[in-house]
mmCIF file of C-alpha atoms in Angstrom:
data_model
loop_
_atom_site.group_PDB
_atom_site.id
_atom_site.type_symbol
_atom_site.label_atom_id
_atom_site.label_comp_id
_atom_site.label_asym_id
_atom_site.label_seq_id
_atom_site.Cartn_x
_atom_site.Cartn_y
_atom_site.Cartn_z
ATOM 1 C CA ILE L 1 -26.465 -20.236 -9.480
ATOM 2 C CA PRO L 2 -22.960 -19.816 -10.946
ATOM 3 C CA THR L 3 -20.240 -22.164 -9.739
ATOM 4 C CA ILE L 4 -16.469 -21.913 -9.365
ATOM 5 C CA ARG L 5 -16.164 -23.733 -12.698
ATOM 6 C CA ASP L 6 -18.285 -21.051 -14.347
ATOM 7 C CA ILE L 7 -15.965 -18.404 -12.925
ATOM 8 C CA ALA L 8 -12.953 -20.371 -14.154
ATOM 9 C CA ALA L 9 -14.369 -20.626 -17.680
ATOM 10 C CA ALA L 10 -15.267 -16.936 -17.774
ATOM 11 C CA SER L 11 -11.826 -15.804 -16.601
ATOM 12 C CA GLY L 12 -9.753 -18.375 -18.551
ATOM 13 C CA VAL L 13 -8.122 -20.009 -15.527
ATOM 14 C CA SER L 14 -8.454 -23.286 -13.646
ATOM 15 C CA ALA L 15 -11.028 -23.903 -10.913
ATOM 16 C CA ALA L 16 -8.102 -24.318 -8.502
ATOM 17 C CA THR L 17 -6.860 -20.831 -9.360
ATOM 18 C CA VAL L 18 -10.345 -19.384 -8.750
ATOM 19 C CA SER L 19 -10.432 -21.109 -5.373
ATOM 20 C CA LEU L 20 -7.032 -19.658 -4.444
ATOM 21 C CA VAL L 21 -8.137 -16.153 -5.418
ATOM 22 C CA LEU L 22 -11.396 -16.385 -3.445
ATOM 23 C CA ASN L 23 -9.554 -17.637 -0.372
ATOM 24 C CA GLY L 24 -6.677 -15.166 -0.662
ATOM 25 C CA LYS L 25 -4.060 -17.869 -1.027
ATOM 26 C CA GLY L 26 -1.256 -18.691 -3.440
ATOM 27 C CA GLU L 27 1.138 -16.555 -5.443
ATOM 28 C CA ILE L 28 -1.380 -15.360 -8.031
ATOM 29 C CA SER L 29 -0.452 -12.445 -10.284
ATOM 30 C CA GLU L 30 -2.385 -9.216 -9.913
ATOM 31 C CA ALA L 31 -3.657 -9.447 -13.515
ATOM 32 C CA THR L 32 -5.074 -12.945 -12.937
ATOM 33 C CA ARG L 33 -6.577 -11.963 -9.605
ATOM 34 C CA VAL L 34 -8.296 -8.939 -11.136
ATOM 35 C CA ARG L 35 -9.624 -11.054 -14.039
ATOM 36 C CA VAL L 36 -11.107 -13.630 -11.653
ATOM 37 C CA LEU L 37 -12.697 -10.970 -9.440
ATOM 38 C CA GLU L 38 -14.177 -9.232 -12.467
ATOM 39 C CA ALA L 39 -15.754 -12.563 -13.493
ATOM 40 C CA VAL L 40 -17.021 -13.074 -9.933
ATOM 41 C CA SER L 41 -18.762 -9.697 -9.969
ATOM 42 C CA ARG L 42 -20.064 -10.075 -13.529
ATOM 43 C CA LEU L 43 -21.633 -13.483 -12.863
ATOM 44 C CA LYS L 44 -22.782 -12.467 -9.361
ATOM 45 C CA TYR L 45 -21.135 -15.505 -7.797
ATOM 46 C CA VAL L 46 -21.760 -15.992 -4.069
ATOM 47 C CA PRO L 47 -19.726 -18.521 -2.030
ATOM 48 C CA ARG L 48 -21.611 -21.196 -0.129
ATOM 49 C CA ALA L 49 -21.063 -19.521 3.224
ATOM 50 C CA SER L 50 -22.991 -16.497 1.992
ATOM 51 C CA ARG L 51 -25.769 -18.378 0.217
ATOM 52 C CA SER L 52 -27.371 -19.381 3.465
ATOM 53 C CA ARG L 53 -27.943 -15.703 4.176
ATOM 54 C CA SER L 54 -28.928 -14.613 0.680
ATOM 55 C CA SER L 55 -29.721 -16.375 -2.548
ATOM 56 C CA GLU L 56 -28.109 -13.598 -4.546
ATOM 57 C CA VAL L 57 -25.518 -10.912 -4.113
ATOM 58 C CA LYS L 58 -27.031 -7.884 -2.361
ATOM 59 C CA GLU L 59 -25.077 -5.070 -3.904
ATOM 60 C CA THR L 60 -21.855 -4.207 -5.700
ATOM 61 C CA LEU L 61 -18.742 -2.521 -4.324
ATOM 62 C CA ARG L 62 -16.152 -1.093 -6.707
ATOM 63 C CA PHE L 63 -12.407 -0.840 -6.092
ATOM 64 C CA LEU L 64 -10.715 1.944 -8.040
ATOM 65 C CA LYS L 65 -7.056 1.111 -8.680
ATOM 66 C CA ILE L 66 -5.786 4.577 -9.555
ATOM 67 C CA ALA L 67 -2.313 5.345 -10.921
ATOM 68 C CA LYS L 68 -2.096 9.105 -11.494
ATOM 69 C CA HIS L 69 1.620 9.261 -12.262
ATOM 70 C CA GLY L 70 2.695 5.621 -11.773
ATOM 71 C CA GLN L 71 5.713 6.458 -9.621
ATOM 72 C CA THR L 72 4.365 4.272 -6.822
ATOM 73 C CA VAL L 73 1.360 2.435 -8.294
ATOM 74 C CA ASN L 74 3.188 0.331 -10.859
ATOM 75 C CA ARG L 75 4.352 -3.186 -11.675
ATOM 76 C CA ASP L 76 6.931 -3.142 -8.864
ATOM 77 C CA HIS L 77 4.135 -2.809 -6.324
ATOM 78 C CA SER L 78 1.574 -5.166 -7.866
ATOM 79 C CA HIS L 79 1.998 -7.558 -4.942
ATOM 80 C CA PHE L 80 0.754 -5.159 -2.287
ATOM 81 C CA ILE L 81 -2.194 -4.100 -4.486
ATOM 82 C CA SER L 82 -3.030 -7.779 -4.924
ATOM 83 C CA ASP L 83 -2.997 -8.161 -1.115
ATOM 84 C CA TYR L 84 -5.426 -5.238 -0.776
ATOM 85 C CA ILE L 85 -7.735 -6.938 -3.280
ATOM 86 C CA ASP L 86 -7.515 -10.242 -1.390
ATOM 87 C CA GLY L 87 -8.621 -8.614 1.857
ATOM 88 C CA MET L 88 -11.447 -6.721 0.162
ATOM 89 C CA SER L 89 -12.612 -9.727 -1.807
ATOM 90 C CA GLN L 90 -12.878 -12.042 1.184
ATOM 91 C CA GLU L 91 -14.779 -9.571 3.340
ATOM 92 C CA ALA L 92 -17.027 -8.396 0.480
ATOM 93 C CA LEU L 93 -18.077 -11.951 -0.327
ATOM 94 C CA ARG L 94 -18.547 -12.769 3.350
ATOM 95 C CA ARG L 95 -20.921 -9.821 3.643
ATOM 96 C CA GLY L 96 -22.792 -10.756 0.459
ATOM 97 C CA TYR L 97 -21.363 -8.089 -1.857
ATOM 98 C CA ALA L 98 -19.881 -8.441 -5.315
ATOM 99 C CA LEU L 99 -16.520 -6.716 -5.732
ATOM 100 C CA GLU L 100 -15.667 -5.006 -9.016
ATOM 101 C CA VAL L 101 -12.089 -3.997 -9.755
ATOM 102 C CA THR L 102 -11.393 -1.225 -12.248
ATOM 103 C CA SER L 103 -7.950 0.110 -13.224
ATOM 104 C CA HIS L 104 -7.352 3.772 -14.051
ATOM 105 C CA ASP L 105 -3.863 4.475 -15.373
ATOM 106 C CA GLY L 106 -3.034 8.066 -16.268
ATOM 107 C CA GLU L 107 -6.686 9.159 -16.321
ATOM 108 C CA THR L 108 -7.721 12.481 -14.838
ATOM 109 C CA ILE L 109 -9.530 12.316 -11.513
ATOM 110 C CA ALA L 110 -12.382 14.282 -13.089
ATOM 111 C CA ALA L 111 -12.812 11.550 -15.713
ATOM 112 C CA ILE L 112 -12.760 8.840 -13.036
ATOM 113 C CA ALA L 113 -15.336 10.755 -10.967
ATOM 114 C CA GLU L 114 -17.551 11.119 -14.045
ATOM 115 C CA ALA L 115 -17.324 7.374 -14.744
ATOM 116 C CA VAL L 116 -18.203 6.557 -11.138
ATOM 117 C CA ALA L 117 -21.152 8.975 -11.179
ATOM 118 C CA GLY L 118 -22.528 7.258 -14.259
ATOM 119 C CA ALA L 119 -22.121 3.723 -12.906
ATOM 120 C CA ALA L 120 -25.386 1.939 -12.213
ATOM 121 C CA GLY L 121 -25.752 -0.482 -9.312
ATOM 122 C CA VAL L 122 -22.596 0.481 -7.407
ATOM 123 C CA SER L 123 -23.414 0.897 -3.713
ATOM 124 C CA GLY L 124 -19.988 1.897 -2.479
ATOM 125 C CA ILE L 125 -16.433 2.624 -3.576
ATOM 126 C CA ILE L 126 -12.988 1.861 -2.210
ATOM 127 C CA ALA L 127 -10.341 4.042 -3.845
ATOM 128 C CA LEU L 128 -6.600 3.404 -3.861
ATOM 129 C CA GLY L 129 -5.449 6.780 -2.620
ATOM 130 C CA THR L 130 -1.673 6.261 -2.928
ATOM 131 C CA GLU L 131 -1.155 8.956 -5.561
ATOM 132 C CA LEU L 132 -4.198 11.142 -4.792
ATOM 133 C CA SER L 133 -4.025 14.720 -3.530
ATOM 134 C CA GLU L 134 -6.478 16.316 -1.097
ATOM 135 C CA GLY L 135 -8.234 17.911 -4.067
ATOM 136 C CA ASP L 136 -8.538 14.526 -5.797
ATOM 137 C CA ILE L 137 -10.127 13.056 -2.679
ATOM 138 C CA ARG L 138 -12.656 15.849 -2.425
ATOM 139 C CA LEU L 139 -13.518 15.516 -6.125
ATOM 140 C CA LEU L 140 -14.217 11.788 -5.811
ATOM 141 C CA GLN L 141 -16.288 12.432 -2.681
ATOM 142 C CA SER L 142 -18.423 14.952 -4.536
ATOM 143 C CA VAL L 143 -19.942 12.122 -6.596
ATOM 144 C CA GLY L 144 -22.046 11.270 -3.545
ATOM 145 C CA THR L 145 -21.482 7.499 -3.504
ATOM 146 C CA PRO L 146 -20.228 6.171 -0.133
ATOM 147 C CA ILE L 147 -16.437 5.965 -0.413
ATOM 148 C CA VAL L 148 -13.438 4.792 1.626
ATOM 149 C CA PHE L 149 -9.844 5.668 0.716
ATOM 150 C CA ILE L 150 -7.006 3.233 1.417
ATOM 151 C CA ASP L 151 -3.208 3.664 1.379
ATOM 152 C CA THR L 152 -3.480 7.350 2.232
ATOM 153 C CA PHE L 153 -4.470 9.478 5.223
ATOM 154 C CA HIS L 154 -5.258 13.135 5.915
ATOM 155 C CA ASP L 155 -5.882 14.521 9.399
ATOM 156 C CA VAL L 156 -8.056 17.444 8.339
ATOM 157 C CA VAL L 157 -9.880 16.104 5.283
ATOM 158 C CA GLU L 158 -13.440 14.983 6.020
ATOM 159 C CA ALA L 159 -13.252 11.561 4.419
ATOM 160 C CA ASN L 160 -13.051 7.917 5.448
ATOM 161 C CA PHE L 161 -9.514 6.470 5.490
ATOM 162 C CA VAL L 162 -7.935 3.103 6.252
ATOM 163 C CA ASN L 163 -4.154 3.314 6.152
ATOM 164 C CA MET L 164 -0.992 2.008 7.798
ATOM 165 C CA ASN L 165 0.286 3.674 10.958
ATOM 166 C CA ASN L 166 3.364 5.357 9.501
ATOM 167 C CA ILE L 167 4.401 7.036 12.756
ATOM 168 C CA ASP L 168 4.447 3.751 14.659
ATOM 169 C CA ALA L 169 6.205 1.948 11.796
ATOM 170 C CA VAL L 170 9.003 4.526 11.437
ATOM 171 C CA TYR L 171 9.455 4.557 15.213
ATOM 172 C CA LYS L 172 10.177 0.812 15.090
ATOM 173 C CA VAL L 173 12.813 1.407 12.395
ATOM 174 C CA LEU L 174 14.603 4.133 14.333
ATOM 175 C CA GLU L 175 14.294 2.294 17.636
ATOM 176 C CA ARG L 176 16.086 -0.672 16.052
ATOM 177 C CA PHE L 177 18.906 1.551 14.825
ATOM 178 C CA LYS L 178 19.265 3.125 18.276
ATOM 179 C CA SER L 179 19.256 -0.282 20.009
ATOM 180 C CA ARG L 180 22.173 -1.316 17.792
ATOM 181 C CA GLY L 181 24.205 1.670 18.907
ATOM 182 C CA PHE L 182 23.831 3.864 15.799
ATOM 183 C CA SER L 183 23.648 7.623 16.282
ATOM 184 C CA ARG L 184 24.302 8.922 12.741
ATOM 185 C CA VAL L 185 21.031 7.910 11.109
ATOM 186 C CA GLY L 186 20.388 8.678 7.443
ATOM 187 C CA PHE L 187 17.153 8.822 5.502
ATOM 188 C CA VAL L 188 16.471 8.018 1.839
ATOM 189 C CA ALA L 189 13.401 10.175 1.186
ATOM 190 C CA SER L 190 11.493 10.844 -2.038
ATOM 191 C CA HIS L 191 10.193 14.022 -3.613
ATOM 192 C CA VAL L 192 7.448 12.071 -5.439
ATOM 193 C CA GLY L 193 3.969 13.355 -4.512
ATOM 194 C CA THR L 194 2.645 10.526 -2.348
ATOM 195 C CA THR L 195 0.945 11.134 0.992
ATOM 196 C CA ASN L 196 2.471 8.086 2.691
ATOM 197 C CA PHE L 197 5.942 9.291 1.663
ATOM 198 C CA LYS L 198 5.234 12.657 3.284
ATOM 199 C CA LEU L 199 3.865 10.953 6.399
ATOM 200 C CA ARG L 200 7.046 8.849 6.675
ATOM 201 C CA TYR L 201 9.169 11.965 6.159
ATOM 202 C CA ASP L 202 7.369 13.749 8.990
ATOM 203 C CA ALA L 203 7.509 10.592 11.140
ATOM 204 C CA PHE L 204 11.287 10.415 10.678
ATOM 205 C CA PHE L 205 11.803 13.842 12.249
ATOM 206 C CA ARG L 206 9.217 13.346 15.012
ATOM 207 C CA ASN L 207 10.598 9.965 16.018
ATOM 208 C CA MET L 208 14.239 11.026 15.858
ATOM 209 C CA GLU L 209 13.353 13.682 18.432
ATOM 210 C CA ARG L 210 11.291 11.206 20.452
ATOM 211 C CA LEU L 211 14.255 8.833 20.655
ATOM 212 C CA GLY L 212 16.764 11.559 21.448
ATOM 213 C CA LEU L 213 18.593 11.181 18.121
ATOM 214 C CA GLU L 214 19.948 14.239 16.325
ATOM 215 C CA VAL L 215 18.970 14.791 12.691
ATOM 216 C CA ASP L 216 21.852 15.682 10.383
ATOM 217 C CA PRO L 217 20.273 17.248 7.241
ATOM 218 C CA SER L 218 23.357 16.309 5.196
ATOM 219 C CA LEU L 219 22.459 12.630 5.716
ATOM 220 C CA ILE L 220 19.028 12.959 4.084
ATOM 221 C CA ILE L 221 18.938 12.013 0.400
ATOM 222 C CA SER L 222 15.904 12.685 -1.800
ATOM 223 C CA VAL L 223 15.461 10.414 -4.838
ATOM 224 C CA GLU L 224 12.733 9.217 -7.182
ATOM 225 C CA SER L 225 10.637 6.316 -5.917
ATOM 226 C CA THR L 226 11.429 3.870 -8.747
ATOM 227 C CA PHE L 227 14.352 1.415 -8.650
ATOM 228 C CA ASN L 228 16.177 3.191 -11.485
ATOM 229 C CA GLY L 229 15.441 6.615 -10.037
ATOM 230 C CA ALA L 230 16.727 5.655 -6.588
ATOM 231 C CA HIS L 231 19.833 4.046 -8.106
ATOM 232 C CA ARG L 232 20.536 7.083 -10.282
ATOM 233 C CA GLY L 233 19.951 9.594 -7.480
ATOM 234 C CA THR L 234 22.176 7.699 -5.055
ATOM 235 C CA SER L 235 24.930 7.280 -7.659
ATOM 236 C CA GLU L 236 24.908 11.034 -8.307
ATOM 237 C CA TYR L 237 25.019 11.733 -4.569
ATOM 238 C CA LEU L 238 28.028 9.470 -4.073
ATOM 239 C CA ALA L 239 29.793 10.857 -7.158
ATOM 240 C CA SER L 240 29.438 14.372 -5.746
ATOM 241 C CA GLY L 241 31.231 13.299 -2.560
ATOM 242 C CA GLY L 242 28.115 13.013 -0.421
ATOM 243 C CA GLU L 243 28.709 11.805 3.126
ATOM 244 C CA LEU L 244 27.277 8.467 4.277
ATOM 245 C CA ALA L 245 25.555 7.701 7.573
ATOM 246 C CA GLU L 246 26.022 4.514 9.600
ATOM 247 C CA CYS L 247 22.514 3.385 8.703
ATOM 248 C CA TYR L 248 19.605 4.421 6.492
ATOM 249 C CA PHE L 249 15.840 4.200 6.618
ATOM 250 C CA CYS L 250 14.527 3.980 3.047
ATOM 251 C CA THR L 251 10.997 5.232 2.339
ATOM 252 C CA ASN L 252 10.097 1.964 0.589
ATOM 253 C CA ASP L 253 11.692 -1.328 -0.461
ATOM 254 C CA ILE L 254 12.043 -0.432 -4.144
ATOM 255 C CA MET L 255 14.051 2.652 -3.207
ATOM 256 C CA ALA L 256 16.105 0.519 -0.800
ATOM 257 C CA PHE L 257 16.995 -1.868 -3.648
ATOM 258 C CA GLY L 258 18.125 1.006 -5.911
ATOM 259 C CA PHE L 259 20.043 2.628 -3.040
ATOM 260 C CA ALA L 260 21.756 -0.688 -2.163
ATOM 261 C CA ARG L 261 22.801 -1.295 -5.753
ATOM 262 C CA ALA L 262 24.479 2.114 -5.958
ATOM 263 C CA LEU L 263 26.299 1.445 -2.675
ATOM 264 C CA ARG L 264 27.584 -1.934 -3.884
ATOM 265 C CA GLU L 265 28.791 -0.421 -7.163
ATOM 266 C CA ASN L 266 30.869 1.997 -5.106
ATOM 267 C CA GLY L 267 32.408 -0.731 -2.959
ATOM 268 C CA ILE L 268 30.249 -0.031 0.096
ATOM 269 C CA GLY L 269 29.175 -3.178 1.935
ATOM 270 C CA ILE L 270 25.732 -3.851 3.453
ATOM 271 C CA PRO L 271 25.560 -4.227 6.435
ATOM 272 C CA GLN L 272 29.343 -4.131 7.024
ATOM 273 C CA ASP L 273 29.632 -0.420 6.136
ATOM 274 C CA VAL L 274 26.023 0.756 6.063
ATOM 275 C CA SER L 275 22.915 -0.825 7.610
ATOM 276 C CA LEU L 276 19.648 -0.569 5.721
ATOM 277 C CA ILE L 277 15.916 -0.855 6.514
ATOM 278 C CA GLY L 278 13.099 -0.550 3.977
ATOM 279 C CA PHE L 279 9.310 -0.376 4.076
ATOM 280 C CA ASP L 280 6.639 -2.677 2.502
ATOM 281 C CA ASN L 281 8.103 -6.184 2.897
ATOM 282 C CA LEU L 282 7.800 -6.927 -0.814
ATOM 283 C CA PRO L 283 8.420 -10.611 -1.681
ATOM 284 C CA MET L 284 11.905 -9.896 -3.106
ATOM 285 C CA SER L 285 12.973 -8.368 0.216
ATOM 286 C CA ALA L 286 13.535 -11.857 1.619
ATOM 287 C CA THR L 287 15.662 -12.946 -1.358
ATOM 288 C CA SER L 288 17.671 -9.775 -2.011
ATOM 289 C CA ASP L 289 21.424 -9.749 -1.340
ATOM 290 C CA PRO L 290 21.576 -9.307 1.571
ATOM 291 C CA PRO L 291 17.971 -9.982 2.668
ATOM 292 C CA LEU L 292 16.339 -6.659 3.524
ATOM 293 C CA THR L 293 15.144 -5.723 7.000
ATOM 294 C CA THR L 294 11.840 -3.988 6.388
ATOM 295 C CA ILE L 295 8.442 -2.950 7.707
ATOM 296 C CA ASP L 296 5.494 -5.256 7.092
ATOM 297 C CA VAL L 297 1.918 -3.961 7.144
ATOM 298 C CA SER L 298 -0.968 -6.349 6.541
ATOM 299 C CA LYS L 299 -2.472 -5.057 3.310
ATOM 300 C CA ARG L 300 -5.126 -7.781 3.552
ATOM 301 C CA LYS L 301 -6.201 -6.355 6.924
ATOM 302 C CA ILE L 302 -6.457 -2.863 5.431
ATOM 303 C CA GLY L 303 -8.618 -4.236 2.588
ATOM 304 C CA PHE L 304 -10.777 -6.142 5.087
ATOM 305 C CA HIS L 305 -11.342 -3.070 7.293
ATOM 306 C CA ALA L 306 -12.107 -0.898 4.259
ATOM 307 C CA VAL L 307 -15.001 -3.172 3.241
ATOM 308 C CA ALA L 308 -16.275 -3.446 6.824
ATOM 309 C CA LEU L 309 -16.233 0.357 7.153
ATOM 310 C CA LEU L 310 -17.911 0.849 3.774
ATOM 311 C CA ASP L 311 -20.640 -1.629 4.738
ATOM 312 C CA ASP L 312 -21.284 0.363 7.934
ATOM 313 C CA ILE L 313 -21.521 3.589 5.923
ATOM 314 C CA ILE L 314 -23.920 2.072 3.367
ATOM 315 C CA ASN L 315 -26.221 0.632 6.020
ATOM 316 C CA GLY L 316 -25.848 3.308 8.705
ATOM 317 C CA PRO L 317 -27.530 6.688 9.196
ATOM 318 C CA PRO L 318 -26.522 9.445 6.739
ATOM 319 C CA ASP L 319 -24.923 11.680 9.367
ATOM 320 C CA LEU L 320 -22.207 9.287 10.581
ATOM 321 C CA PRO L 321 -18.899 11.055 11.335
ATOM 322 C CA CYS L 322 -15.907 10.141 9.178
ATOM 323 C CA VAL L 323 -13.726 7.274 10.364
ATOM 324 C CA LYS L 324 -9.920 7.386 10.083
ATOM 325 C CA MET L 325 -8.380 4.011 10.842
ATOM 326 C CA LEU L 326 -4.672 3.139 11.126
ATOM 327 C CA VAL L 327 -3.372 -0.439 10.979
ATOM 328 C CA GLY L 328 -0.184 -1.272 12.888
ATOM 329 C CA ALA L 329 3.065 -2.589 11.441
ATOM 330 C CA ASP L 330 5.759 -5.133 12.296
ATOM 331 C CA LEU L 331 9.483 -4.896 11.714
ATOM 332 C CA VAL L 332 10.830 -7.959 9.877
ATOM 333 C CA ALA L 333 14.480 -8.309 10.918
ATOM 334 C CA ARG L 334 16.888 -9.654 8.296
ATOM 335 C CA SER L 335 20.604 -9.241 7.735
ATOM 336 C CA SER L 336 20.661 -5.816 5.989
ATOM 337 C CA GLY L 337 19.936 -3.952 9.190
#
């Protein structure tokens, strides 16, 4: 039976690091975490808590980390992907599964589907759906292996989803702005093709109406989702004489950082002149200047529920209806907004 030391030797890290990864603790880089989990799956390591139920790992689950265009699945967001892996890893091991992690950067979805179809011994798949279209989802489903998609959601696509509740999260943002007396609310949107971005865009309009706030289209800015893209787009908007709102909801934290930098460069103070709220609660949100008010969603909980759902699909009857699960969010109040 392999031990933690065997895992450490196979992945080139210390036993303490392996322990932290398996328990979802510590500030471990995504690359290290993936390396450890790959060693865990390769050696079929089972923690003691699971050994009482089974002397060996039952089956293998595979997590597909897919970056189609890399506008949102990139180094800036490695922390939240690492949190997803933590949640999946803990629940997979608790249920007696091995978890494989494979990265697919810039590959076609057809090629990924072909690789999955040819994989032996994989009982179920969890796919990072951040940058996937409806067509991509249907293509991956056609392989026939039980599959759950995380970080995306479609009302009318017959697939299994575990995602954040974007409507509830954006409502909390706008409710905070309203409670602070703001009426001219701006929105830093993105034209990058990501389902969660579209869901937040739609949620902005629905919740503005719900709260009795009037949308001013001139206060909506559309930028790229990278730091440099958001900074460049905001700088161009300001240079063209674009009007500023009292406060802005930014589609994610990275865009908020780029937006804030452009404001500062133009002598606009945060929060003195413009209040700002982001989305994701990335680690640097707490240490930015000023610290960023943002939305926090438990990525570990999403990973946990994805494995639990996949286990039910694998072991349940073949005609189970699709499950679409949304995990709630919390607003983390800091000085930016």
